[in-house]
Amino acid sequence: MYKLIMVLALISLNAFGSRAQFIPFLDSLEQRLVIDSGHLLLNVTDHIRAKKAGFLFSRNAEASYHPLFNSISLKKDYLIRERGLYRIKSYEEFSSGGSYNPFSSLGGTIFHELAHADFDVYLEENKRHYMYKLLTDELPSWFKTHYPRVNAKTATHELFGYTAGDFFYRLNDSIETILMNHGLYTHQEKCFSKIALKKIAMKNGISLVNPTFVDILQAKPIATVSVPDYIFINGNEINVKALPQKFKESLIRYFVETYGFPKDTQELISKLNSSFYLDKLKNCYL
């Protein structure tokens, strides 16, 4: 009887899974981080659902993914109730109107959980994918050898999720640094003063006639340093610095190829100059 109830519950929950719960957030992800969320939209979100965290949710957790129900549980602050269902907030909806938008941090948490879903409903089901062996065999074997008391599958899942989060945070930090060093306020439609902008332009070689973004960070790595040194499982720290380089390279390759994460700030500058950020820059300088 218990198994029957669980199966019926699973069917019921999945019936309400909807891309609509994720589209505003994914649109913001594409716009603000200039990456590609098409894989999540087309291959993942139809198989999962977002829901408000219930009474069994850990008070110390911001979000969690439940593979049995293919669902992401989030605190109410991350969600908006619409047409009887919760959906994840967009960038604008996270804003409180101040100088800081929590999307910069909370977005990484959501992306971490979406990576768990990506692993669970796409990669783990796709035996021909080059990541399948790494995620279902090689990484679990490495964890079994180096951390025999840790659940190897959980550790592999968390490594994948934390890698996704690190990609988000490093890219977001690079974008915010670049914007500020070009005289743009990141989360406000404001510019530095005209005097300050002229000084910034002179210092960084920005054209006042046809302003574009320049790589003030000098090709600083993004993707190649986004595999974390530590992951956390139930609050316990696991050191993964000794992870074989070939494993790290496969993880990096996946996020670069699948989501279009730039390898360094030089690639990021190219993306920014083809994005809405360029209009923001021109509006400040011209």
Short mmCIF file of C-alpha atoms in Angstrom, two decimals:
data_model
loop_
_atom_site.label_atom_id
_atom_site.label_comp_id
_atom_site.label_asym_id
_atom_site.label_seq_id
_atom_site.Cartn_x
_atom_site.Cartn_y
_atom_site.Cartn_z
CA MET A 1 0.00 0.00 0.00
CA TYR A 2 2.83 2.40 0.86
CA LYS A 3 4.48 1.88 -2.53
CA LEU A 4 1.15 2.46 -4.29
CA ILE A 5 0.62 5.72 -2.41
CA MET A 6 4.12 6.91 -3.31
CA VAL A 7 3.64 6.06 -6.98
CA LEU A 8 0.29 7.88 -7.09
CA ALA A 9 1.83 10.88 -5.34
CA LEU A 10 4.69 10.91 -7.83
CA ILE A 11 2.30 10.82 -10.80
CA SER A 12 0.21 13.59 -9.28
CA LEU A 13 3.20 15.84 -8.65
CA ASN A 14 4.73 15.34 -12.07
CA ALA A 15 1.42 16.12 -13.75
CA PHE A 16 1.81 19.71 -12.56
CA GLY A 17 5.41 20.06 -13.71
CA SER A 18 5.60 23.03 -16.02
CA ARG A 19 8.10 25.08 -17.95
CA ALA A 20 6.05 28.12 -16.99
CA GLN A 21 7.37 27.81 -13.43
CA PHE A 22 10.91 28.39 -14.66
CA ILE A 23 10.71 30.62 -17.76
CA PRO A 24 10.92 34.05 -16.02
CA PHE A 25 13.97 32.93 -14.03
CA LEU A 26 15.64 31.33 -17.06
CA ASP A 27 15.03 34.49 -19.10
CA SER A 28 16.75 36.50 -16.36
CA LEU A 29 19.58 33.99 -16.26
CA GLU A 30 20.17 34.48 -19.99
CA GLN A 31 19.93 38.26 -19.86
CA ARG A 32 21.88 39.00 -16.70
CA LEU A 33 24.62 36.35 -17.10
CA VAL A 34 24.65 36.30 -20.93
CA ILE A 35 24.52 32.51 -21.02
CA ASP A 36 22.25 29.99 -22.77
CA SER A 37 19.45 28.40 -20.73
CA GLY A 38 17.95 26.52 -23.67
CA HIS A 39 19.07 23.12 -22.40
CA LEU A 40 17.25 23.60 -19.11
CA LEU A 41 14.16 24.89 -20.87
CA LEU A 42 13.96 22.11 -23.48
CA ASN A 43 15.43 19.07 -21.71
CA VAL A 44 14.90 19.57 -17.99
CA THR A 45 12.00 21.79 -16.92
CA ASP A 46 9.29 19.64 -18.50
CA HIS A 47 10.30 16.85 -16.13
CA ILE A 48 10.45 18.79 -12.86
CA ARG A 49 8.38 21.20 -10.80
CA ALA A 50 9.09 24.02 -8.37
CA LYS A 51 7.25 24.14 -5.07
CA LYS A 52 7.28 26.01 -1.79
CA ALA A 53 9.29 24.35 0.94
CA GLY A 54 7.09 22.31 3.29
CA PHE A 55 7.25 21.44 6.97
CA LEU A 56 9.91 18.76 6.38
CA PHE A 57 12.23 21.33 4.81
CA SER A 58 15.44 22.04 6.74
CA ARG A 59 15.44 25.48 8.36
CA ASN A 60 19.11 25.86 7.43
CA ALA A 61 18.57 25.14 3.72
CA GLU A 62 17.62 27.72 1.12
CA ALA A 63 16.61 25.13 -1.47
CA SER A 64 16.70 21.40 -2.16
CA TYR A 65 16.09 18.99 -5.02
CA HIS A 66 14.04 15.82 -4.45
CA PRO A 67 14.84 13.11 -7.04
CA LEU A 68 11.89 10.92 -6.02
CA PHE A 69 9.42 13.65 -6.95
CA ASN A 70 11.61 15.49 -9.49
CA SER A 71 10.92 18.70 -7.62
CA ILE A 72 12.84 21.72 -6.39
CA SER A 73 11.72 23.04 -3.01
CA LEU A 74 12.41 26.71 -2.39
CA LYS A 75 11.71 29.16 0.39
CA LYS A 76 8.75 31.42 -0.25
CA ASP A 77 11.07 34.40 -0.85
CA TYR A 78 12.18 32.77 -4.12
CA LEU A 79 8.67 32.24 -5.45
CA ILE A 80 5.57 33.97 -6.76
CA ARG A 81 2.16 32.32 -6.71
CA GLU A 82 0.48 32.58 -10.10
CA ARG A 83 -2.61 30.77 -11.43
CA GLY A 84 -2.62 28.34 -8.54
CA LEU A 85 1.05 27.37 -8.93
CA TYR A 86 4.30 28.76 -7.64
CA ARG A 87 6.92 29.93 -10.11
CA ILE A 88 10.45 31.16 -9.55
CA LYS A 89 10.93 34.93 -9.50
CA SER A 90 12.57 36.84 -12.31
CA TYR A 91 15.51 39.19 -11.75
CA GLU A 92 13.17 42.19 -11.51
CA GLU A 93 10.91 40.41 -9.03
CA PHE A 94 13.82 39.66 -6.71
CA SER A 95 14.58 43.38 -6.49
CA SER A 96 13.45 45.43 -3.51
CA GLY A 97 14.28 48.67 -5.30
CA GLY A 98 17.59 49.23 -3.56
CA SER A 99 21.20 49.19 -4.74
CA TYR A 100 21.49 45.40 -4.32
CA ASN A 101 19.47 42.66 -5.99
CA PRO A 102 19.53 39.27 -4.21
CA PHE A 103 19.42 37.55 -7.61
CA SER A 104 23.22 37.83 -7.44
CA SER A 105 23.30 35.27 -4.64
CA LEU A 106 19.94 33.50 -4.67
CA GLY A 107 20.20 32.89 -8.41
CA GLY A 108 23.28 30.76 -7.81
CA THR A 109 21.39 28.65 -5.27
CA ILE A 110 18.61 28.05 -7.78
CA PHE A 111 21.10 27.20 -10.53
CA HIS A 112 22.75 24.71 -8.15
CA GLU A 113 19.41 22.93 -7.69
CA LEU A 114 18.63 23.03 -11.41
CA ALA A 115 21.98 21.30 -11.95
CA HIS A 116 20.79 18.49 -9.67
CA ALA A 117 17.71 18.21 -11.86
CA ASP A 118 19.86 18.26 -15.00
CA PHE A 119 21.91 15.39 -13.58
CA ASP A 120 18.84 13.44 -12.47
CA VAL A 121 16.39 13.73 -15.38
CA TYR A 122 18.78 14.23 -18.30
CA LEU A 123 22.39 13.12 -17.84
CA GLU A 124 21.66 10.04 -15.74
CA GLU A 125 19.13 8.92 -18.36
CA ASN A 126 21.35 9.60 -21.37
CA LYS A 127 23.84 6.73 -21.57
CA ARG A 128 25.38 7.98 -24.80
CA HIS A 129 26.31 11.35 -23.33
CA TYR A 130 30.03 11.83 -22.64
CA MET A 131 29.21 12.85 -19.04
CA TYR A 132 27.29 9.64 -18.26
CA LYS A 133 30.30 7.48 -17.35
CA LEU A 134 31.92 10.27 -15.35
CA LEU A 135 28.82 10.95 -13.26
CA THR A 136 27.59 7.38 -12.78
CA ASP A 137 30.88 5.49 -12.54
CA GLU A 138 34.17 7.39 -12.40
CA LEU A 139 33.30 10.09 -9.87
CA PRO A 140 31.36 7.73 -7.54
CA SER A 141 34.36 5.34 -7.63
CA TRP A 142 36.70 8.20 -6.73
CA PHE A 143 34.53 9.20 -3.77
CA LYS A 144 34.26 5.56 -2.61
CA THR A 145 38.06 5.34 -2.59
CA HIS A 146 38.79 8.68 -0.94
CA TYR A 147 35.70 9.07 1.28
CA PRO A 148 34.36 5.57 1.98
CA ARG A 149 32.02 6.82 4.72
CA VAL A 150 30.29 9.26 2.39
CA ASN A 151 27.47 8.26 0.05
CA ALA A 152 29.29 8.32 -3.31
CA LYS A 153 26.23 9.14 -5.40
CA THR A 154 25.26 12.02 -3.11
CA ALA A 155 28.83 13.34 -3.22
CA THR A 156 28.85 13.21 -7.03
CA HIS A 157 25.52 15.02 -7.18
CA GLU A 158 26.80 17.72 -4.83
CA LEU A 159 30.04 18.16 -6.75
CA PHE A 160 28.00 18.74 -9.90
CA GLY A 161 25.66 21.14 -8.11
CA TYR A 162 28.45 23.11 -6.42
CA THR A 163 30.29 23.35 -9.74
CA ALA A 164 27.17 24.90 -11.27
CA GLY A 165 26.95 27.34 -8.37
CA ASP A 166 30.61 28.30 -8.70
CA PHE A 167 30.14 28.97 -12.41
CA PHE A 168 27.23 31.26 -11.60
CA TYR A 169 28.99 33.17 -8.83
CA ARG A 170 32.30 33.66 -10.65
CA LEU A 171 30.57 34.85 -13.81
CA ASN A 172 28.22 37.15 -11.91
CA ASP A 173 31.14 38.61 -9.93
CA SER A 174 33.10 39.21 -13.15
CA ILE A 175 30.14 40.99 -14.75
CA GLU A 176 29.56 43.20 -11.71
CA THR A 177 33.27 44.07 -11.53
CA ILE A 178 33.37 44.96 -15.22
CA LEU A 179 30.25 47.12 -14.99
CA MET A 180 31.52 49.04 -11.98
CA ASN A 181 34.89 49.59 -13.67
CA HIS A 182 33.07 51.08 -16.64
CA GLY A 183 31.09 53.45 -14.45
CA LEU A 184 27.80 51.55 -14.39
CA TYR A 185 25.80 50.67 -11.30
CA THR A 186 25.03 46.97 -11.55
CA HIS A 187 21.48 46.82 -10.20
CA GLN A 188 20.31 50.37 -10.83
CA GLU A 189 19.62 52.36 -13.96
CA LYS A 190 22.28 54.83 -12.91
CA CYS A 191 25.69 55.89 -14.15
CA PHE A 192 28.68 57.47 -12.46
CA SER A 193 28.98 61.22 -12.89
CA LYS A 194 30.14 62.56 -16.27
CA ILE A 195 33.44 63.63 -14.74
CA ALA A 196 34.01 60.16 -13.29
CA LEU A 197 33.06 58.50 -16.60
CA LYS A 198 35.63 60.58 -18.50
CA LYS A 199 38.33 59.60 -16.01
CA ILE A 200 37.34 55.93 -16.29
CA ALA A 201 37.34 56.13 -20.10
CA MET A 202 40.81 57.67 -20.13
CA LYS A 203 42.19 55.15 -17.66
CA ASN A 204 40.71 52.04 -19.34
CA GLY A 205 40.88 53.08 -22.99
CA ILE A 206 37.12 53.35 -23.52
CA SER A 207 36.05 55.31 -26.58
CA LEU A 208 33.85 58.31 -25.85
CA VAL A 209 32.65 58.34 -29.47
CA ASN A 210 31.63 54.68 -29.73
CA PRO A 211 31.92 53.18 -26.23
CA THR A 212 32.23 49.41 -25.88
CA PHE A 213 33.32 47.18 -23.04
CA VAL A 214 37.04 46.49 -22.71
CA ASP A 215 38.70 43.69 -20.79
CA ILE A 216 39.97 45.52 -17.74
CA LEU A 217 40.50 42.11 -16.05
CA GLN A 218 42.96 40.98 -18.76
CA ALA A 219 41.53 37.58 -19.70
CA LYS A 220 41.01 36.52 -16.09
CA PRO A 221 39.92 32.84 -15.97
CA ILE A 222 36.27 32.04 -15.23
CA ALA A 223 35.42 28.51 -16.35
CA THR A 224 38.80 26.94 -15.63
CA VAL A 225 38.62 27.89 -11.94
CA SER A 226 34.94 27.07 -11.37
CA VAL A 227 35.29 23.51 -10.09
CA PRO A 228 35.19 23.95 -6.29
CA ASP A 229 37.88 22.83 -3.85
CA TYR A 230 35.26 21.91 -1.25
CA ILE A 231 31.69 20.64 -1.27
CA PHE A 232 29.27 20.23 1.62
CA ILE A 233 27.08 17.25 2.45
CA ASN A 234 24.69 17.65 5.38
CA GLY A 235 26.88 20.47 6.65
CA ASN A 236 30.09 18.42 6.47
CA GLU A 237 32.97 19.73 4.37
CA ILE A 238 34.53 17.43 1.77
CA ASN A 239 37.89 18.36 0.24
CA VAL A 240 37.92 17.67 -3.52
CA LYS A 241 41.15 19.49 -4.41
CA ALA A 242 42.76 16.18 -5.36
CA LEU A 243 40.10 15.41 -7.95
CA PRO A 244 41.86 14.22 -11.14
CA GLN A 245 42.36 17.02 -13.66
CA LYS A 246 40.63 15.05 -16.40
CA PHE A 247 37.45 14.94 -14.26
CA LYS A 248 37.63 18.70 -13.70
CA GLU A 249 38.12 19.29 -17.42
CA SER A 250 35.02 17.23 -18.25
CA LEU A 251 32.93 19.22 -15.76
CA ILE A 252 34.24 22.50 -17.19
CA ARG A 253 33.60 21.33 -20.75
CA TYR A 254 30.00 20.45 -19.92
CA PHE A 255 29.08 23.83 -18.47
CA VAL A 256 30.93 25.75 -21.19
CA GLU A 257 29.37 23.76 -24.05
CA THR A 258 25.89 23.36 -22.59
CA TYR A 259 25.31 26.77 -21.06
CA GLY A 260 27.76 28.95 -22.95
CA PHE A 261 29.76 30.01 -19.91
CA PRO A 262 32.78 32.06 -21.03
CA LYS A 263 36.19 30.56 -20.38
CA ASP A 264 37.66 33.92 -19.38
CA THR A 265 36.85 37.62 -19.19
CA GLN A 266 37.99 38.16 -22.78
CA GLU A 267 35.18 35.89 -23.99
CA LEU A 268 32.84 37.57 -21.52
CA ILE A 269 33.61 41.01 -22.97
CA SER A 270 32.59 39.75 -26.40
CA LYS A 271 29.28 38.56 -24.96
CA LEU A 272 28.67 41.83 -23.11
CA ASN A 273 29.22 43.79 -26.30
CA SER A 274 26.42 41.81 -27.94
CA SER A 275 24.01 42.16 -25.02
CA PHE A 276 21.64 44.71 -23.48
CA TYR A 277 24.56 45.81 -21.29
CA LEU A 278 26.07 47.61 -24.31
CA ASP A 279 23.00 49.84 -24.59
CA LYS A 280 23.31 50.55 -20.88
CA LEU A 281 26.95 51.53 -21.42
CA LYS A 282 26.19 53.79 -24.39
CA ASN A 283 23.38 55.51 -22.49
CA CYS A 284 25.88 56.44 -19.80
CA TYR A 285 28.65 57.73 -22.07
CA LEU A 286 26.78 59.38 -24.93
#
